Tab-separated table of N, CA and C in Angstrom:
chain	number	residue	atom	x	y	z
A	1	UNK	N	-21.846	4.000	113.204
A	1	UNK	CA	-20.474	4.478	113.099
A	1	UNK	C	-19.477	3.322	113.062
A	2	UNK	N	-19.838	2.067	113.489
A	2	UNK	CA	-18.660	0.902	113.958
A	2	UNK	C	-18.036	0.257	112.323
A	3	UNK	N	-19.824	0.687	111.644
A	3	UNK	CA	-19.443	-0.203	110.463
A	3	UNK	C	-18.414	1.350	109.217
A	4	UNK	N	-18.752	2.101	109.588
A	4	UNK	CA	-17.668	3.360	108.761
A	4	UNK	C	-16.151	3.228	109.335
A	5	UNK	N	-15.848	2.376	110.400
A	5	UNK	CA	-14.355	2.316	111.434
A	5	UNK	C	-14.018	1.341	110.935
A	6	UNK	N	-15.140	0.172	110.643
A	6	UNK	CA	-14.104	-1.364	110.037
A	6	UNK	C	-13.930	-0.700	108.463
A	7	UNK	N	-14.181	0.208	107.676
A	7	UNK	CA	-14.145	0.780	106.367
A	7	UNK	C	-12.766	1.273	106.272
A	8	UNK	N	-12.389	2.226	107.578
A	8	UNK	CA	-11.420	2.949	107.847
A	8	UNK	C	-10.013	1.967	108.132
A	9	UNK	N	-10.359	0.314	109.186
A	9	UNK	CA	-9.298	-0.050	109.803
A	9	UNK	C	-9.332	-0.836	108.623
A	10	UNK	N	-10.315	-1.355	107.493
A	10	UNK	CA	-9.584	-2.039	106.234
A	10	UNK	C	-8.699	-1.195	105.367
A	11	UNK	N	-9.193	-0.139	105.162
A	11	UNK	CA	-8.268	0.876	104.152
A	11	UNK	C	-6.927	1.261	104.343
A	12	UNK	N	-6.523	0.465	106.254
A	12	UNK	CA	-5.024	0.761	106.807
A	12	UNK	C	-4.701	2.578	106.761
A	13	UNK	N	-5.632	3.427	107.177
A	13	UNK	CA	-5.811	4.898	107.030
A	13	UNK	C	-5.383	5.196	108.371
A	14	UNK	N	-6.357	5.583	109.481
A	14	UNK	CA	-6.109	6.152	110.738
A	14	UNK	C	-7.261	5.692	111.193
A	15	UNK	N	-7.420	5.206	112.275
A	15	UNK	CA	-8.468	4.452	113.144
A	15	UNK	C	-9.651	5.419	113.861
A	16	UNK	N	-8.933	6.210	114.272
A	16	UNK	CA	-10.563	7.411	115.011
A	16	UNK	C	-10.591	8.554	114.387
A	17	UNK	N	-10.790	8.402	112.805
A	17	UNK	CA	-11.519	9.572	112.071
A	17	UNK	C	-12.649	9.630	111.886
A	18	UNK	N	-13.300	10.127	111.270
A	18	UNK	CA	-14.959	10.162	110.499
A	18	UNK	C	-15.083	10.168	109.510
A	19	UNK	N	-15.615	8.837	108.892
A	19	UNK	CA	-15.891	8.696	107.555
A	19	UNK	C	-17.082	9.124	107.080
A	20	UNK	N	-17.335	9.666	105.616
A	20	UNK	CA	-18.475	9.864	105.689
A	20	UNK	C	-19.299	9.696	104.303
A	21	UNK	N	-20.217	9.162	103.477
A	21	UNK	CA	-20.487	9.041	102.371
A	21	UNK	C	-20.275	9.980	101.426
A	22	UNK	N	-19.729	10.459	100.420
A	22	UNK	CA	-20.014	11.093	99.288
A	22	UNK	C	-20.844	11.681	97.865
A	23	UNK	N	-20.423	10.112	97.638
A	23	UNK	CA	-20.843	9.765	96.153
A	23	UNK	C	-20.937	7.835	96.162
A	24	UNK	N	-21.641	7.725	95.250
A	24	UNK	CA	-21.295	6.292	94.809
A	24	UNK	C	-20.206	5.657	94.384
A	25	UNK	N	-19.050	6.207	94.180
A	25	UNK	CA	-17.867	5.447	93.840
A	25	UNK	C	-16.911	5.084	95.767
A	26	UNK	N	-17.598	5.513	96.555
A	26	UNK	CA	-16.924	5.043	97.301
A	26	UNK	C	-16.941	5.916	98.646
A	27	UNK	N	-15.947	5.770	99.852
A	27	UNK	CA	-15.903	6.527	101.230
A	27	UNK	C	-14.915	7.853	100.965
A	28	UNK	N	-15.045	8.575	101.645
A	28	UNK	CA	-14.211	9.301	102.160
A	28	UNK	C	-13.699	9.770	102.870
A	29	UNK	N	-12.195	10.331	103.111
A	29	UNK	CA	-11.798	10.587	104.502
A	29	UNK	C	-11.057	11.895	104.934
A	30	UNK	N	-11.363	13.073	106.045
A	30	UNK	CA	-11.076	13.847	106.103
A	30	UNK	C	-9.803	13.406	106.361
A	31	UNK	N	-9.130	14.642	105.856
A	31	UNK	CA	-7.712	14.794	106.119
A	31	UNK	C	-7.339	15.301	107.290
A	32	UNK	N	-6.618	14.153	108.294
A	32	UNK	CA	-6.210	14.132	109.136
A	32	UNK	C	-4.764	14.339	109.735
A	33	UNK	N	-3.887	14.831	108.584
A	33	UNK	CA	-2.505	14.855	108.803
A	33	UNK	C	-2.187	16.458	108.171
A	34	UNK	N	-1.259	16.983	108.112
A	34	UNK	CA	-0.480	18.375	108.141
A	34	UNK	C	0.715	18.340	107.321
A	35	UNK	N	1.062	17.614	107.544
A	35	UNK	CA	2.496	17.422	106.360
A	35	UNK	C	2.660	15.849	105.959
A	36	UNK	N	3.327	15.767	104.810
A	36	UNK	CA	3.425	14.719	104.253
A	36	UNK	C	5.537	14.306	103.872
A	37	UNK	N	6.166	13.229	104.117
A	37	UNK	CA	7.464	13.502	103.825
A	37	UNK	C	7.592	11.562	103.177
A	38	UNK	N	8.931	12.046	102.433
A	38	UNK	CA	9.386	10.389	102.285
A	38	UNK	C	10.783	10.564	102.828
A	39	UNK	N	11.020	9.073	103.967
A	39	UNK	CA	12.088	9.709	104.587
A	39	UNK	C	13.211	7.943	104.301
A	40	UNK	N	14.009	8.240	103.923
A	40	UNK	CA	14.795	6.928	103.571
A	40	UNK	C	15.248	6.481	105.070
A	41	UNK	N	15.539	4.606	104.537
A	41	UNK	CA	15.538	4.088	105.842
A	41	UNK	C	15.472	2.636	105.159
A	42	UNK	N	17.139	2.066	106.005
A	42	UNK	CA	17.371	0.926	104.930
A	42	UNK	C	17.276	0.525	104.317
A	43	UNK	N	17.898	1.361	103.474
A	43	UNK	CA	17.366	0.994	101.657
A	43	UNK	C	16.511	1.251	100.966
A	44	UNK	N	15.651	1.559	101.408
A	44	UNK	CA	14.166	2.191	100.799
A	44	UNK	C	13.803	3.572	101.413
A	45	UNK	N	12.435	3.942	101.011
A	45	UNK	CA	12.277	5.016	101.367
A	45	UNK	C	10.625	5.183	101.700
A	46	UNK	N	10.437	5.633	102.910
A	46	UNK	CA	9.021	5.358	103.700
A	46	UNK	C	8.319	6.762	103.348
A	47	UNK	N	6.789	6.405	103.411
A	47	UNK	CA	5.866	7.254	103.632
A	47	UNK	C	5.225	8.108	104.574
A	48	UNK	N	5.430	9.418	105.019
A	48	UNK	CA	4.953	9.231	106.806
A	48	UNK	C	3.998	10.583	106.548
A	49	UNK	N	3.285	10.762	107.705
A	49	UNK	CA	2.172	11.591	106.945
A	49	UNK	C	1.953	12.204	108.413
A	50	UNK	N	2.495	13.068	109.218
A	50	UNK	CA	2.602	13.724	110.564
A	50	UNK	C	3.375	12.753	111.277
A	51	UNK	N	4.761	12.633	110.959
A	51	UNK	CA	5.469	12.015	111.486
A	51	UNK	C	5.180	9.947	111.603
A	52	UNK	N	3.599	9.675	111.331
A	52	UNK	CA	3.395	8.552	111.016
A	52	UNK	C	3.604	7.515	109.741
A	53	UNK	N	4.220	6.366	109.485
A	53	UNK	CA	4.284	6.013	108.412
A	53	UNK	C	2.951	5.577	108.286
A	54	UNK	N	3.085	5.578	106.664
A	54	UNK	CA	1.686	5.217	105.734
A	54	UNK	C	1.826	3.602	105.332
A	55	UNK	N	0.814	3.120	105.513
A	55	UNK	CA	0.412	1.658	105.520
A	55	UNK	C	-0.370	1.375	104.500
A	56	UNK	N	-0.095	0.102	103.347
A	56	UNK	CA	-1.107	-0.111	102.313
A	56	UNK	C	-2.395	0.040	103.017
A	57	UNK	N	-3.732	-0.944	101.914
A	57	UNK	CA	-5.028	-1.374	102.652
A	57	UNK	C	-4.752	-2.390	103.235
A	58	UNK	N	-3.990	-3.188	102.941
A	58	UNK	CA	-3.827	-4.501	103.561
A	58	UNK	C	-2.648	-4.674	104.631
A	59	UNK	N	-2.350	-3.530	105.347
A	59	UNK	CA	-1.569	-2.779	106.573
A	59	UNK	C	-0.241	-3.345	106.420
A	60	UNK	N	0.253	-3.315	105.184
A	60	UNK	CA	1.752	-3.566	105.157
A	60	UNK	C	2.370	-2.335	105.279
A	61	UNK	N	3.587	-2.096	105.398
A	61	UNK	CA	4.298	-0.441	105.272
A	61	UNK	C	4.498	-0.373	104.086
A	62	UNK	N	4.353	0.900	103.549
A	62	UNK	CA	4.508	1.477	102.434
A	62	UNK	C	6.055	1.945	102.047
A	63	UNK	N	6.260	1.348	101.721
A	63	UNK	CA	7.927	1.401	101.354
A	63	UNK	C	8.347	1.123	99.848
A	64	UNK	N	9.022	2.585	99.149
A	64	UNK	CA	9.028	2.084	97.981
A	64	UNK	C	10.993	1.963	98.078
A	65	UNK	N	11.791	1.784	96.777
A	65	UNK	CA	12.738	1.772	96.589
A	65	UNK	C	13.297	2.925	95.947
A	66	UNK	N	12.541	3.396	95.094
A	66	UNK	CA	13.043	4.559	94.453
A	66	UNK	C	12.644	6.189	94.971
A	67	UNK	N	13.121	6.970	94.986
A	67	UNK	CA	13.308	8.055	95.343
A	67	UNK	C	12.281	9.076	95.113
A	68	UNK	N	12.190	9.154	93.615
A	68	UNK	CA	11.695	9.822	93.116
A	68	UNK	C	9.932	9.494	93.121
A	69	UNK	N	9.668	7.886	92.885
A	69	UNK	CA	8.718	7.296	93.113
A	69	UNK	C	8.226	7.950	94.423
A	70	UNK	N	8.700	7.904	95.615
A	70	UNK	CA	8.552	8.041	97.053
A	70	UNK	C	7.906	9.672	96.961
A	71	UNK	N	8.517	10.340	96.195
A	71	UNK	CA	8.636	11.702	96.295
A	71	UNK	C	7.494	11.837	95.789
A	72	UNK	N	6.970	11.245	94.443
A	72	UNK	CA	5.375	11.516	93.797
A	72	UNK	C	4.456	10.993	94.523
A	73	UNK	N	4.550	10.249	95.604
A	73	UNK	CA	3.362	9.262	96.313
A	73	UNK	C	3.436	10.734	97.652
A	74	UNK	N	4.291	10.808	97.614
A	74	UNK	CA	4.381	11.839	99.487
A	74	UNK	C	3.558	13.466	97.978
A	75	UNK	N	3.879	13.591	97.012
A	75	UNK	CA	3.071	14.643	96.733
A	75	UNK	C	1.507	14.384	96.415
A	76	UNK	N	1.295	13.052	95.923
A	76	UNK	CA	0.224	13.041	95.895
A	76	UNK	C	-0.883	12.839	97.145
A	77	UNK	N	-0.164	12.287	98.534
A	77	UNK	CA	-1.061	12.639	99.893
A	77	UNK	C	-0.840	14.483	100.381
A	78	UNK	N	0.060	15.054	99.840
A	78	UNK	CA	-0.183	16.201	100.550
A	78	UNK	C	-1.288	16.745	99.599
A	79	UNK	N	-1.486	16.612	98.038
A	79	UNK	CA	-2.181	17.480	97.138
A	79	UNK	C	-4.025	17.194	97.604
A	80	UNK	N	-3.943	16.294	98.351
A	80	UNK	CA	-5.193	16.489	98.891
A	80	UNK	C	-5.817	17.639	100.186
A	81	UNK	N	-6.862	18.028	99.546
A	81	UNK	CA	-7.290	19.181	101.023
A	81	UNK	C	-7.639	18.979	101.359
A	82	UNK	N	-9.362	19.114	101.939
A	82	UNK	CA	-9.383	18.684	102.802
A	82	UNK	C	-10.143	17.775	103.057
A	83	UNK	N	-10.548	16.756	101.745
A	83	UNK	CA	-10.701	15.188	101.996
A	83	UNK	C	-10.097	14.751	101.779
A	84	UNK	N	-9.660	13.501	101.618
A	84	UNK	CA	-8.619	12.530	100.801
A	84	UNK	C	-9.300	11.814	99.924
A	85	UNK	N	-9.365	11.876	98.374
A	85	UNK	CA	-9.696	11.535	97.248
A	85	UNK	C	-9.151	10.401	96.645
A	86	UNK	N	-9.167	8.951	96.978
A	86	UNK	CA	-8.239	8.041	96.961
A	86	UNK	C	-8.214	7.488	94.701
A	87	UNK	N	-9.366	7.996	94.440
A	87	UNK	CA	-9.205	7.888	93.247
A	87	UNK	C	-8.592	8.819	92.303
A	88	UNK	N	-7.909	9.922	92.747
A	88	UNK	CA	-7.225	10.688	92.638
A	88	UNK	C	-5.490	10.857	92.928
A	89	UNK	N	-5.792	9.285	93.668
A	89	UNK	CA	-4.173	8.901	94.152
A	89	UNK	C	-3.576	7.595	93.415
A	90	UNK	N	-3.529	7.662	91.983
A	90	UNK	CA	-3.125	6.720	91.259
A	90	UNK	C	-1.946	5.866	91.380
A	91	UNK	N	-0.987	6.753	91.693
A	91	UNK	CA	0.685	6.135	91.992
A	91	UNK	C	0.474	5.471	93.594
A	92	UNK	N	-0.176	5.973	94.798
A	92	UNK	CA	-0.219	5.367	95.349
A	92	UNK	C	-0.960	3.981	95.769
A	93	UNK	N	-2.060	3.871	94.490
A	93	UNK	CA	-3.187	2.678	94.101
A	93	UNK	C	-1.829	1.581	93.732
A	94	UNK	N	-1.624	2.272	92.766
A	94	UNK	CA	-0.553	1.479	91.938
A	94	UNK	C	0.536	0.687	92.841
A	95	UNK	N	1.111	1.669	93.817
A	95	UNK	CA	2.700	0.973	94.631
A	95	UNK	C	1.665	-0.267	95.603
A	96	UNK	N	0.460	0.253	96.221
A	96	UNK	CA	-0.072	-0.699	97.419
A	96	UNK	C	-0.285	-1.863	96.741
A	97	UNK	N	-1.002	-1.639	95.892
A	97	UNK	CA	-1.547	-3.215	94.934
A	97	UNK	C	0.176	-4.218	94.976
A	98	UNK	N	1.213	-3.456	94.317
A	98	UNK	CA	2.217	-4.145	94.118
A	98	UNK	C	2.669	-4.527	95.586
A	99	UNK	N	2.622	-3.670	96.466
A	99	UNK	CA	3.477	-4.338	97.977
A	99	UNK	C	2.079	-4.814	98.503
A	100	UNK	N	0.752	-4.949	98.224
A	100	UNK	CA	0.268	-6.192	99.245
A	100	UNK	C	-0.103	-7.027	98.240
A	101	UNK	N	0.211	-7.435	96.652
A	101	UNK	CA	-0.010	-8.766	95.909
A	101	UNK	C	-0.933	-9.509	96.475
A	102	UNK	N	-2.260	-8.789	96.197
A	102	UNK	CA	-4.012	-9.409	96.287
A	102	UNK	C	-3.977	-10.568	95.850
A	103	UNK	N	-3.211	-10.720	94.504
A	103	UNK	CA	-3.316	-12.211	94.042
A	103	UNK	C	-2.592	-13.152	93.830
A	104	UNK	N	-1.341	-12.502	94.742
A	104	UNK	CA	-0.286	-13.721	94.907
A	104	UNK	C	0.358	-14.236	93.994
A	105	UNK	N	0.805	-13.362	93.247
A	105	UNK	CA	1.350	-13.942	92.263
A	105	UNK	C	2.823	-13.531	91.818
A	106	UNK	N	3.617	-13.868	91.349
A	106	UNK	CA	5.224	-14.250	91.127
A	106	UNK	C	5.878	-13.492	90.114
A	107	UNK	N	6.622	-13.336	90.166
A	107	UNK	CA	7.305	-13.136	88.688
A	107	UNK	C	6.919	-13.623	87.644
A	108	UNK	N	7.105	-14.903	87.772
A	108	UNK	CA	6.952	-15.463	86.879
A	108	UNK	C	5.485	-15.729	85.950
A	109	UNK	N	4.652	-15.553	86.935
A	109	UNK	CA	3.777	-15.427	86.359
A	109	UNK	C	3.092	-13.999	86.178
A	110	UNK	N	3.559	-12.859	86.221
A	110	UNK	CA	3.393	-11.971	85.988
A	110	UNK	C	4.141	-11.671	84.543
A	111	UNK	N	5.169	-12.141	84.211
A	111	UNK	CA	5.927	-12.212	83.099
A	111	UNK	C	4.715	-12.764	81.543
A	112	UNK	N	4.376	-14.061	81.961
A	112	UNK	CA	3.802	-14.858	81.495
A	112	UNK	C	2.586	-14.444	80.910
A	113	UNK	N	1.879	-13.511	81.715
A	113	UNK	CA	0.678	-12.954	81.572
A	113	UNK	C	1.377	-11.649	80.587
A	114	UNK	N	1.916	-11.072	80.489
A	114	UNK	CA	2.132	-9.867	80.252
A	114	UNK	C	2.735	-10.458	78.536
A	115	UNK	N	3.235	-11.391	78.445
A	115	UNK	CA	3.897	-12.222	77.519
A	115	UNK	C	2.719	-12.736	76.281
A	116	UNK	N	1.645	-13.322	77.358
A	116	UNK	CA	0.591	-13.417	76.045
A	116	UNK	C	0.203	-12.344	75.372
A	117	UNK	N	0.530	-11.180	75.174
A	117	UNK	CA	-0.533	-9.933	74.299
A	117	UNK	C	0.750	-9.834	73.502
A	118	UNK	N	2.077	-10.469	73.783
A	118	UNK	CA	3.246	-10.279	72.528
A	118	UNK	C	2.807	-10.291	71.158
A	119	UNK	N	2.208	-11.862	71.311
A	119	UNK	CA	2.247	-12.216	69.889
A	119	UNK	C	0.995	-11.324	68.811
A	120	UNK	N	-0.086	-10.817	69.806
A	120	UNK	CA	-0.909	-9.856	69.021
A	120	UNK	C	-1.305	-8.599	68.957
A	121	UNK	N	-0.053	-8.296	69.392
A	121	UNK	CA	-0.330	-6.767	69.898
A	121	UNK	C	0.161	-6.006	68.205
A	122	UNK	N	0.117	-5.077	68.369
A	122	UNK	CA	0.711	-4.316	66.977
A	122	UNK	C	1.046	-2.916	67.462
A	123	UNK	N	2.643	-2.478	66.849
A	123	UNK	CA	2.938	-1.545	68.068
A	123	UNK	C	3.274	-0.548	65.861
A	124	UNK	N	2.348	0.494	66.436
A	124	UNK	CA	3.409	1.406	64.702
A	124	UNK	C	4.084	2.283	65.248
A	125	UNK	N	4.798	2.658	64.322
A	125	UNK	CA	5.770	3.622	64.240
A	125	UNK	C	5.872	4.581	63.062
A	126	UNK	N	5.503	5.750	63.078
A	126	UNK	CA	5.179	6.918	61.992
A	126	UNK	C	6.374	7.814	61.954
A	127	UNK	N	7.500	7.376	62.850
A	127	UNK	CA	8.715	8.318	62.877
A	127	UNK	C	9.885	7.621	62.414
A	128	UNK	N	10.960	8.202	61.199
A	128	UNK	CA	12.581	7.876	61.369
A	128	UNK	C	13.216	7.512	62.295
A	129	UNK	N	13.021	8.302	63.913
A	129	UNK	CA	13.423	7.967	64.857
A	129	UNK	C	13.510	6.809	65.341
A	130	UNK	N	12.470	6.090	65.194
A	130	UNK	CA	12.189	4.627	65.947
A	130	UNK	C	12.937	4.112	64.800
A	131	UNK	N	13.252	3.628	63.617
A	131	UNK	CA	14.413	2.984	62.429
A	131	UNK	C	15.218	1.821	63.293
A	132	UNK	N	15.912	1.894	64.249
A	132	UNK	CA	16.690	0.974	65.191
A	132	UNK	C	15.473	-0.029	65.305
A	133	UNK	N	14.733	0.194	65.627
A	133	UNK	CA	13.566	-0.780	66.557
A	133	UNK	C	12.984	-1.517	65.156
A	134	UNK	N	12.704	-1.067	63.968
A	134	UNK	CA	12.011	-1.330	62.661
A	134	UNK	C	13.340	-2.541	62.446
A	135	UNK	N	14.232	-2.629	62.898
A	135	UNK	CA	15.858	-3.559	62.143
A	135	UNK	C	15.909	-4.586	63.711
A	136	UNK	N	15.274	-4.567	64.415
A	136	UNK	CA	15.339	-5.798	65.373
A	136	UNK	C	15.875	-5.515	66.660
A	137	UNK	N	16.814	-4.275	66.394
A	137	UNK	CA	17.109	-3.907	67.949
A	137	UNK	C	17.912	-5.217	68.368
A	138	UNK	N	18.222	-5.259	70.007
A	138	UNK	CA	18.985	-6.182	70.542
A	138	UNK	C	17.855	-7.420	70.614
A	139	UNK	N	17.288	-7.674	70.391
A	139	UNK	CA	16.215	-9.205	70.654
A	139	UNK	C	16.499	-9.822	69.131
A	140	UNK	N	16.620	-9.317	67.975
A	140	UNK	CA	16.658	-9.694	67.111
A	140	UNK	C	15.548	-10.373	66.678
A	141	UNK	N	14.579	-9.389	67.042
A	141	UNK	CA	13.433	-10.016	66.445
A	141	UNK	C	12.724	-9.956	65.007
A	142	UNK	N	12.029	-10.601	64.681
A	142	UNK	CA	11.169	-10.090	62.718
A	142	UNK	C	10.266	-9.494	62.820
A	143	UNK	N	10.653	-8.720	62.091
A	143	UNK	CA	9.378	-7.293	62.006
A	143	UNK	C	9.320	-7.179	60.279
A	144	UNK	N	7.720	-6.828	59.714
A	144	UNK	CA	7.695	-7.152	58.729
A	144	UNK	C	7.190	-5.586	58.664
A	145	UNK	N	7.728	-4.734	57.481
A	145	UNK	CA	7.238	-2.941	57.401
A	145	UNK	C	6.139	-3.300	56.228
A	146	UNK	N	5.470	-2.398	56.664
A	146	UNK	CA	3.964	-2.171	55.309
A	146	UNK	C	4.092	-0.978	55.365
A	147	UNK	N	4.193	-0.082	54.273
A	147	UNK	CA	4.366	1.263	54.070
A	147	UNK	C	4.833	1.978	55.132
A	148	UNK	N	4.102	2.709	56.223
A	148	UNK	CA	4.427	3.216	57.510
A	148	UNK	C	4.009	2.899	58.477
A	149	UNK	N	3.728	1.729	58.484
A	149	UNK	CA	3.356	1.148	59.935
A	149	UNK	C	4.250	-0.452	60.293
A	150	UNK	N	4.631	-0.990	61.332
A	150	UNK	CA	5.110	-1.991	61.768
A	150	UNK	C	4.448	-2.891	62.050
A	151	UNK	N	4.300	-4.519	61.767
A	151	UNK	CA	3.713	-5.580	62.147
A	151	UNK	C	4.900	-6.410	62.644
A	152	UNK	N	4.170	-6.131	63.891
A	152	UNK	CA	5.293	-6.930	64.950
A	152	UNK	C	5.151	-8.754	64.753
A	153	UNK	N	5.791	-10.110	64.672
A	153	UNK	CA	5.660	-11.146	64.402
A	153	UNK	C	6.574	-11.667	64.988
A	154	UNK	N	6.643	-11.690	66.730
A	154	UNK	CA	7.176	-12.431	67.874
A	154	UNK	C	7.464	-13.617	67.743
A	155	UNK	N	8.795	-14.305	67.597
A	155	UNK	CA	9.362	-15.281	67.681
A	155	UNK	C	10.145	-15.705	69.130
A	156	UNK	N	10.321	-17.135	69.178
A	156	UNK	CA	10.313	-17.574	70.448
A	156	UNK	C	11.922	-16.794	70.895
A	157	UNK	N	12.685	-16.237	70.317
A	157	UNK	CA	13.927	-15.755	71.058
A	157	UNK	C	13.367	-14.287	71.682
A	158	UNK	N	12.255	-13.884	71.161
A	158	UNK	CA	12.138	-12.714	71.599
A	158	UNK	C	11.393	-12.686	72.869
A	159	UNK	N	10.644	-13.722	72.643
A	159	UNK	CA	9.803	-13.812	74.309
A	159	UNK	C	11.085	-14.236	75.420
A	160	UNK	N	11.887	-15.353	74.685
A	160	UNK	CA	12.747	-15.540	75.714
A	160	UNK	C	13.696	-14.899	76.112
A	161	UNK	N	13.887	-13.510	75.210
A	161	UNK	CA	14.648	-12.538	75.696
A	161	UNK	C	14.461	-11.809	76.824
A	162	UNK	N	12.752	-11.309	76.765
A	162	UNK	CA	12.188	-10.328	77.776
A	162	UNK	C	12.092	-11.772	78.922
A	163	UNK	N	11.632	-12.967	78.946
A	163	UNK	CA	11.549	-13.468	80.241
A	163	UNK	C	12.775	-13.130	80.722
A	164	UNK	N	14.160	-13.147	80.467
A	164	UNK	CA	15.033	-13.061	80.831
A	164	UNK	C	15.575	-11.497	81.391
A	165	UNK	N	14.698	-10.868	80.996
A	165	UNK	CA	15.094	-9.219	81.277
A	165	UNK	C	14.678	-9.328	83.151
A	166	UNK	N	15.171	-8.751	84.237
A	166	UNK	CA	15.577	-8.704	85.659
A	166	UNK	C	15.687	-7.544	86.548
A	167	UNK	N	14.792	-6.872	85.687
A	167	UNK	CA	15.777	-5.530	86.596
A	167	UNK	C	13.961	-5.215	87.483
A	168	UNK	N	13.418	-5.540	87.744
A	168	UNK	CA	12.593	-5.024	89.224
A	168	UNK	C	12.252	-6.454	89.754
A	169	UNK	N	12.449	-7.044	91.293
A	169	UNK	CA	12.221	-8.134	91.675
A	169	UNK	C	10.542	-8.017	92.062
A	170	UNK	N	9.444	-9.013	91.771
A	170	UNK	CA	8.444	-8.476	92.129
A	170	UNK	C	8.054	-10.008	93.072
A	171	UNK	N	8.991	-10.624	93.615
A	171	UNK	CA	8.576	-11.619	94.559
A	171	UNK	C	8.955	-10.369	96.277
C-alpha cells in the first residue's frame, strides 16, 4: 500500500485514499470529494474540491486567471463519478503542465520553439471569408495563392511580429 500513497502524494491528489490498478495506461483514484467550485481570490481564481483547494502534480496551487477557464477545469473534476479518470481531464492536464513548467522554460523560448514550424507549415483556406488573411493582414506578410489553396512564405517581419505579440505572460 506505501508504494500506491507515494503514487497518490506525487499526483498532489489527497493523501489517505485507495489507489487501485485499472488498466495499463495508468492509477486510479476514487472520488473522494462531493462538490467541486472555482472561487476567485486575488486576482485569479482557485480550484477547491470539498471546500479544499486543488494542487497540480507537482503540489503547486492550481490557480488559473481566467474565469471561464476555472469554470471548465471545476466542471471537468465534478464530471467524474465515481473514479477520477485523469485522462479524461484534458484542460486540467493542460493548466498543471503550464503552472508547474516540467521543463523550465521561458517565454522566450517557448516563442522560439513554436516559431520554427512558421516557415513550413502550410495553412489553406477554401473560403472567401478568410480573403483579409490571403492580402497579409496586419503582419504584412507574402503569401503566394495557387488556385484555392494558400502557401504561406514567412518573412523575417512576420516572425518578428508574433515574437512581439504579449498578451499571456508564461514566466
Amino acid at each position: 500500500m506505501s508504494q500506491c500513497m507515494d503514487v497518490v502524494e506525487a499526483k498532489g491528489v489527497c493523501k489517505d485514499r485507495e489507489v487501485k490498478k485499472v488498466s495499463e495506461d495508468g492509477l486510479t483514484l476514487k472520488r473522494f470529494y462531493r462538490k467541486t467550485n472555482a472561487l476567485y481570490s486575488d486576482g485569479k481564481y482557485e480550484i477547491t474540491l470539498d471546500q479544499r483547494k486543488l494542487k497540480t502534480p507537482y503540489g503547486n496551487l492550481f490557480v488559473v486567471e481566467s474565469e471561464p477557464l476555472a469554470l471548465a477545469v471545476a466542471a471537468e473534476w465534478d464530471a467524474q463519478k465515481t473514479h477520477i479518470k485523469q485522462s479524461s481531464m484534458h484542460l486540467s492536464a493542460l493548466c498543471s503542465t503550464a503552472i508547474d513548467n516540467p521543463n523550465h522554460l521561458n517565454k522566450f523560448d517557448l516563442v522560439n520553439h513554436i516559431l520554427s514550424f512558421l516557415d513550413t507549415d502550410t495553412v489553406l483556406f477554401h473560403s472567401y471569408t478568410w480573403l483579409h488573411l490571403r492580402r497579409g493582414g496586419e503582419t504584412n506578410a507574402s503569401h503566394t495563392v495557387i488556385t484555392s489553396c494558400l502557401v504561406h512564405r514567412c518573412r523575417f517581419t512576420s516572425k518578428l511580429f508574433l515574437q512581439q505579440i504579449d498578451t499571456v505572460e508564461y514566466e
